[in-house]
Amino acid sequence: GAGVSQSPSNKVTEKGKDVELRCDPISGHTALYWYRQSLGQGLEFLIYFQGNSAPDKSGLPSDRFSAERTGGSVSTLTIQRTQQEDSAVYLCASSLGQGRGTEAFFGQGTRLTVV
Amino acid sequence: GQNIDQPTEMTATEGAIVQINCTYQTSGFNGLFWYQQHAGEAPTFLSYNVLDGLEEKGRFSSFLSRSKGYSYLLLKELQMKDSASYLCAVKGAGNNRKLIWGLGTSLAVNP
């Protein structure tokens, strides 16, 4: 597609349920990033993919969070047993890869609310 | 450790010029990016610097000094629509070239 696509755009879930967030990067972009942003706060890094591998998953807050990327394209972020503190906007970004000057393009995010 | 510092908030007047500073300490450097983020929206790319000096793009310019670990974003002829958060990000080097982000500078442009 023309841009980074994320779905759903909004998700309300009950505490304790599992959720799956999807990111469809720009075609040909090998690098993919997941971030979390709470209201009025900065970007919190979660995980970085280069192709299908994740050189850096240091930002995942707990073992309830996992992410995968298949075929070097679509990525899913899964949160198990959601907690209220998981409520935030989850942003996905992609870039052309490891070359210089390859800016990241962001999707519009998934707003997750855990009630 | 890796760290990026920006002022938390700035205020300026419509039509004026404002400079937003960013200092960084990272293990490796493969370029510095500036992004703009309006409330409730995703960040959008503004500029990129990898060599020392000034890059100009319309009303926005960005400067980099690698030896000082310092960059600034200069916004001229401020407009009300420039009220937003401005994020500085550095791309690392080596096997992990993820972007390292500052917390952003919230700019309020007043009439």
mmCIF file of C-alpha atoms in Angstrom:
data_model
loop_
_atom_site.group_PDB
_atom_site.id
_atom_site.type_symbol
_atom_site.label_atom_id
_atom_site.label_comp_id
_atom_site.label_asym_id
_atom_site.label_seq_id
_atom_site.Cartn_x
_atom_site.Cartn_y
_atom_site.Cartn_z
ATOM 1 C CA GLY A 1 0.000 0.000 0.000
ATOM 2 C CA ALA A 2 0.871 3.650 -0.112
ATOM 3 C CA GLY A 3 1.552 3.951 3.589
ATOM 4 C CA VAL A 4 1.902 1.982 6.785
ATOM 5 C CA SER A 5 -1.426 0.449 7.695
ATOM 6 C CA GLN A 6 -2.406 -0.593 11.212
ATOM 7 C CA SER A 7 -5.471 -2.421 12.388
ATOM 8 C CA PRO A 8 -7.636 -2.109 14.276
ATOM 9 C CA SER A 9 -7.552 1.657 14.703
ATOM 10 C CA ASN A 10 -9.298 1.339 18.052
ATOM 11 C CA LYS A 11 -9.614 -1.607 20.392
ATOM 12 C CA VAL A 12 -11.419 -1.821 23.692
ATOM 13 C CA THR A 13 -10.831 -5.023 25.592
ATOM 14 C CA GLU A 14 -11.515 -6.425 29.015
ATOM 15 C CA LYS A 15 -8.726 -6.897 31.474
ATOM 16 C CA GLY A 16 -7.263 -10.369 31.169
ATOM 17 C CA LYS A 17 -8.126 -10.863 27.503
ATOM 18 C CA ASP A 18 -5.529 -11.296 24.766
ATOM 19 C CA VAL A 19 -5.259 -8.789 21.901
ATOM 20 C CA GLU A 20 -3.497 -8.883 18.571
ATOM 21 C CA LEU A 21 -2.438 -5.730 16.749
ATOM 22 C CA ARG A 22 -1.487 -5.779 13.100
ATOM 23 C CA CYS A 23 0.950 -3.687 11.083
ATOM 24 C CA ASP A 24 1.249 -3.748 7.303
ATOM 25 C CA PRO A 25 4.422 -1.832 6.366
ATOM 26 C CA ILE A 26 5.201 -0.019 3.146
ATOM 27 C CA SER A 27 6.053 -2.534 0.449
ATOM 28 C CA GLY A 28 9.798 -3.164 0.269
ATOM 29 C CA HIS A 29 10.567 -1.733 3.705
ATOM 30 C CA THR A 30 12.772 -4.204 5.533
ATOM 31 C CA ALA A 31 12.930 -2.431 8.892
ATOM 32 C CA LEU A 32 9.853 -2.371 11.123
ATOM 33 C CA TYR A 33 9.426 -0.807 14.555
ATOM 34 C CA TRP A 34 6.768 -1.047 17.236
ATOM 35 C CA TYR A 35 6.335 1.775 19.734
ATOM 36 C CA ARG A 36 3.924 2.564 22.523
ATOM 37 C CA GLN A 37 2.820 6.080 23.392
ATOM 38 C CA SER A 38 0.739 7.107 26.368
ATOM 39 C CA LEU A 39 -1.176 10.393 26.376
ATOM 40 C CA GLY A 40 1.229 13.319 26.381
ATOM 41 C CA GLN A 41 4.274 11.081 26.612
ATOM 42 C CA GLY A 42 7.179 10.274 24.298
ATOM 43 C CA LEU A 43 7.616 7.195 22.143
ATOM 44 C CA GLU A 44 8.421 4.049 24.090
ATOM 45 C CA PHE A 45 10.405 1.591 21.969
ATOM 46 C CA LEU A 46 9.104 -1.982 22.032
ATOM 47 C CA ILE A 47 10.790 -4.019 19.289
ATOM 48 C CA TYR A 48 12.686 -3.630 16.028
ATOM 49 C CA PHE A 49 12.611 -6.056 13.103
ATOM 50 C CA GLN A 50 15.081 -6.262 10.268
ATOM 51 C CA GLY A 51 13.438 -8.623 7.817
ATOM 52 C CA ASN A 52 11.881 -11.419 9.858
ATOM 53 C CA SER A 53 14.406 -11.287 12.679
ATOM 54 C CA ALA A 54 14.317 -9.024 15.706
ATOM 55 C CA PRO A 55 17.820 -7.714 16.545
ATOM 56 C CA ASP A 56 16.378 -5.726 19.428
ATOM 57 C CA LYS A 57 13.381 -6.711 21.510
ATOM 58 C CA SER A 58 14.662 -5.044 24.639
ATOM 59 C CA GLY A 59 11.693 -2.723 24.923
ATOM 60 C CA LEU A 60 9.020 -5.359 25.399
ATOM 61 C CA PRO A 61 7.690 -4.577 28.896
ATOM 62 C CA SER A 62 7.017 -8.143 30.024
ATOM 63 C CA ASP A 63 6.651 -11.690 28.779
ATOM 64 C CA ARG A 64 2.981 -10.936 28.101
ATOM 65 C CA PHE A 65 4.154 -9.011 25.036
ATOM 66 C CA SER A 66 5.366 -10.756 21.901
ATOM 67 C CA ALA A 67 5.724 -9.848 18.250
ATOM 68 C CA GLU A 68 6.426 -11.644 15.056
ATOM 69 C CA ARG A 69 6.957 -10.772 11.461
ATOM 70 C CA THR A 70 6.460 -13.175 8.609
ATOM 71 C CA GLY A 71 7.531 -12.968 4.992
ATOM 72 C CA GLY A 72 9.443 -9.795 5.763
ATOM 73 C CA SER A 73 6.178 -7.907 5.654
ATOM 74 C CA VAL A 74 3.208 -7.965 8.032
ATOM 75 C CA SER A 75 3.898 -7.893 11.750
ATOM 76 C CA THR A 76 1.635 -8.698 14.660
ATOM 77 C CA LEU A 77 2.068 -7.533 18.245
ATOM 78 C CA THR A 78 0.301 -9.768 20.744
ATOM 79 C CA ILE A 79 -0.487 -8.776 24.314
ATOM 80 C CA GLN A 80 -1.632 -11.609 26.533
ATOM 81 C CA ARG A 81 -3.710 -11.186 29.698
ATOM 82 C CA THR A 82 -4.055 -7.451 29.143
ATOM 83 C CA GLN A 83 -3.782 -5.096 32.097
ATOM 84 C CA GLN A 84 -5.084 -1.556 32.459
ATOM 85 C CA GLU A 85 -1.553 -0.159 32.265
ATOM 86 C CA ASP A 86 -1.328 -1.570 28.738
ATOM 87 C CA SER A 87 -3.758 1.127 27.582
ATOM 88 C CA ALA A 88 -1.927 3.346 25.101
ATOM 89 C CA VAL A 89 -1.535 4.074 21.407
ATOM 90 C CA TYR A 90 0.582 1.424 19.710
ATOM 91 C CA LEU A 91 2.454 2.838 16.726
ATOM 92 C CA CYS A 92 4.163 0.905 13.976
ATOM 93 C CA ALA A 93 6.767 2.391 11.632
ATOM 94 C CA SER A 94 8.740 1.043 8.705
ATOM 95 C CA SER A 95 11.798 2.159 6.774
ATOM 96 C CA LEU A 96 13.847 1.022 3.831
ATOM 97 C CA GLY A 97 16.393 -0.650 6.054
ATOM 98 C CA GLN A 98 19.862 -0.047 7.248
ATOM 99 C CA GLY A 99 20.981 2.493 4.708
ATOM 100 C CA ARG A 100 21.601 6.073 5.700
ATOM 101 C CA GLY A 101 18.855 8.617 5.322
ATOM 102 C CA THR A 102 16.099 6.063 5.469
ATOM 103 C CA GLU A 103 13.434 7.810 7.447
ATOM 104 C CA ALA A 104 10.736 5.856 9.217
ATOM 105 C CA PHE A 105 7.126 6.227 8.154
ATOM 106 C CA PHE A 106 4.476 5.777 10.814
ATOM 107 C CA GLY A 107 1.053 4.220 10.706
ATOM 108 C CA GLN A 108 -1.848 5.980 12.394
ATOM 109 C CA GLY A 109 -1.649 3.672 15.384
ATOM 110 C CA THR A 110 -3.970 1.411 17.326
ATOM 111 C CA ARG A 111 -5.560 2.992 20.370
ATOM 112 C CA LEU A 112 -5.879 0.229 22.953
ATOM 113 C CA THR A 113 -8.124 0.684 25.958
ATOM 114 C CA VAL A 114 -8.209 -2.002 28.632
ATOM 115 C CA VAL A 115 -11.249 -1.762 30.870
ATOM 116 C CA GLY B 1 24.263 4.485 27.850
ATOM 117 C CA GLN B 2 22.309 6.092 25.056
ATOM 118 C CA ASN B 3 20.529 9.337 25.662
ATOM 119 C CA ILE B 4 18.794 12.101 23.744
ATOM 120 C CA ASP B 5 17.859 15.376 25.449
ATOM 121 C CA GLN B 6 15.412 18.023 24.294
ATOM 122 C CA PRO B 7 13.592 20.791 26.151
ATOM 123 C CA THR B 8 10.168 19.653 27.292
ATOM 124 C CA GLU B 9 8.216 22.732 26.277
ATOM 125 C CA MET B 10 8.698 25.944 24.304
ATOM 126 C CA THR B 11 6.466 28.888 23.511
ATOM 127 C CA ALA B 12 6.778 31.294 20.593
ATOM 128 C CA THR B 13 4.780 33.940 18.789
ATOM 129 C CA GLU B 14 3.218 33.684 15.350
ATOM 130 C CA GLY B 15 5.599 35.043 12.701
ATOM 131 C CA ALA B 16 8.680 34.633 14.890
ATOM 132 C CA ILE B 17 11.618 32.216 14.696
ATOM 133 C CA VAL B 18 12.195 29.398 17.175
ATOM 134 C CA GLN B 19 15.143 27.038 17.644
ATOM 135 C CA ILE B 20 14.628 23.624 19.237
ATOM 136 C CA ASN B 21 17.831 21.990 20.472
ATOM 137 C CA CYS B 22 18.695 18.319 20.742
ATOM 138 C CA THR B 23 21.809 16.788 22.296
ATOM 139 C CA TYR B 24 22.637 13.114 22.000
ATOM 140 C CA GLN B 25 24.972 10.445 23.313
ATOM 141 C CA THR B 26 24.719 7.223 21.358
ATOM 142 C CA SER B 27 26.892 4.223 20.578
ATOM 143 C CA GLY B 28 27.354 4.834 16.881
ATOM 144 C CA PHE B 29 25.744 7.342 14.607
ATOM 145 C CA ASN B 30 24.015 6.897 11.271
ATOM 146 C CA GLY B 31 22.054 10.095 11.048
ATOM 147 C CA LEU B 32 19.719 12.330 13.017
ATOM 148 C CA PHE B 33 16.054 12.817 12.220
ATOM 149 C CA TRP B 34 13.465 15.419 13.205
ATOM 150 C CA TYR B 35 9.784 14.536 13.270
ATOM 151 C CA GLN B 36 6.657 16.591 13.918
ATOM 152 C CA GLN B 37 3.725 15.135 15.829
ATOM 153 C CA HIS B 38 0.397 16.902 16.176
ATOM 154 C CA ALA B 39 -1.808 15.880 19.082
ATOM 155 C CA GLY B 40 -3.610 12.646 18.377
ATOM 156 C CA GLU B 41 -1.665 11.968 15.194
ATOM 157 C CA ALA B 42 1.337 9.882 14.195
ATOM 158 C CA PRO B 43 4.792 11.484 13.823
ATOM 159 C CA THR B 44 5.701 12.741 10.359
ATOM 160 C CA PHE B 45 9.218 13.131 8.980
ATOM 161 C CA LEU B 46 10.679 16.649 8.755
ATOM 162 C CA SER B 47 14.418 16.414 8.160
ATOM 163 C CA TYR B 48 17.538 14.286 8.166
ATOM 164 C CA ASN B 49 21.182 15.194 8.859
ATOM 165 C CA VAL B 50 24.176 12.886 8.636
ATOM 166 C CA LEU B 51 26.951 15.374 7.828
ATOM 167 C CA ASP B 52 27.808 18.512 9.785
ATOM 168 C CA GLY B 53 26.063 21.647 8.704
ATOM 169 C CA LEU B 54 22.706 23.131 7.923
ATOM 170 C CA GLU B 55 19.978 21.540 5.818
ATOM 171 C CA GLU B 56 17.255 23.922 4.703
ATOM 172 C CA LYS B 57 13.794 22.928 3.589
ATOM 173 C CA GLY B 58 11.364 25.784 3.242
ATOM 174 C CA ARG B 59 10.521 27.350 6.594
ATOM 175 C CA PHE B 60 12.315 24.540 8.433
ATOM 176 C CA SER B 61 16.075 24.063 8.748
ATOM 177 C CA SER B 62 18.073 21.514 10.697
ATOM 178 C CA PHE B 63 21.664 21.725 11.861
ATOM 179 C CA LEU B 64 24.077 19.041 12.995
ATOM 180 C CA SER B 65 27.443 19.034 14.770
ATOM 181 C CA ARG B 66 28.640 15.442 15.193
ATOM 182 C CA SER B 67 31.666 16.408 17.288
ATOM 183 C CA LYS B 68 29.396 18.139 19.795
ATOM 184 C CA GLY B 69 26.566 15.598 19.633
ATOM 185 C CA TYR B 70 24.221 18.475 18.928
ATOM 186 C CA SER B 71 21.447 19.354 16.543
ATOM 187 C CA TYR B 72 18.789 22.008 16.282
ATOM 188 C CA LEU B 73 15.596 22.478 14.336
ATOM 189 C CA LEU B 74 14.917 26.049 13.246
ATOM 190 C CA LEU B 75 11.375 27.073 12.402
ATOM 191 C CA LYS B 76 10.893 30.431 10.670
ATOM 192 C CA GLU B 77 7.784 32.529 10.079
ATOM 193 C CA LEU B 78 5.911 30.527 12.660
ATOM 194 C CA GLN B 79 2.292 29.685 11.991
ATOM 195 C CA MET B 80 -0.371 28.529 14.404
ATOM 196 C CA LYS B 81 -0.386 25.126 12.715
ATOM 197 C CA ASP B 82 3.246 24.646 13.795
ATOM 198 C CA SER B 83 1.996 24.041 17.342
ATOM 199 C CA ALA B 84 3.009 20.413 17.833
ATOM 200 C CA SER B 85 5.553 18.160 19.462
ATOM 201 C CA TYR B 86 8.957 17.981 17.744
ATOM 202 C CA LEU B 87 10.878 14.735 18.152
ATOM 203 C CA CYS B 88 14.606 14.227 17.678
ATOM 204 C CA ALA B 89 15.795 10.706 16.807
ATOM 205 C CA VAL B 90 19.220 9.195 16.146
ATOM 206 C CA LYS B 91 19.874 6.058 14.134
ATOM 207 C CA GLY B 92 22.516 3.838 15.712
ATOM 208 C CA ALA B 93 25.237 1.854 14.026
ATOM 209 C CA GLY B 94 26.466 -1.683 13.797
ATOM 210 C CA ASN B 95 24.093 -4.628 13.993
ATOM 211 C CA ASN B 96 21.403 -2.656 15.763
ATOM 212 C CA ARG B 97 20.416 0.383 13.766
ATOM 213 C CA LYS B 98 17.193 1.090 15.558
ATOM 214 C CA LEU B 99 16.086 4.673 16.054
ATOM 215 C CA ILE B 100 16.699 6.181 19.470
ATOM 216 C CA TRP B 101 14.121 8.835 20.308
ATOM 217 C CA GLY B 102 14.031 11.902 22.491
ATOM 218 C CA LEU B 103 10.872 12.600 24.490
ATOM 219 C CA GLY B 104 9.925 15.491 22.226
ATOM 220 C CA THR B 105 9.551 19.251 22.619
ATOM 221 C CA SER B 106 6.013 20.576 22.835
ATOM 222 C CA LEU B 107 5.872 23.874 20.942
ATOM 223 C CA ALA B 108 2.988 26.273 21.489
ATOM 224 C CA VAL B 109 2.629 29.085 18.940
ATOM 225 C CA ASN B 110 0.608 32.010 20.248
ATOM 226 C CA PRO B 111 -1.061 34.728 18.173
#
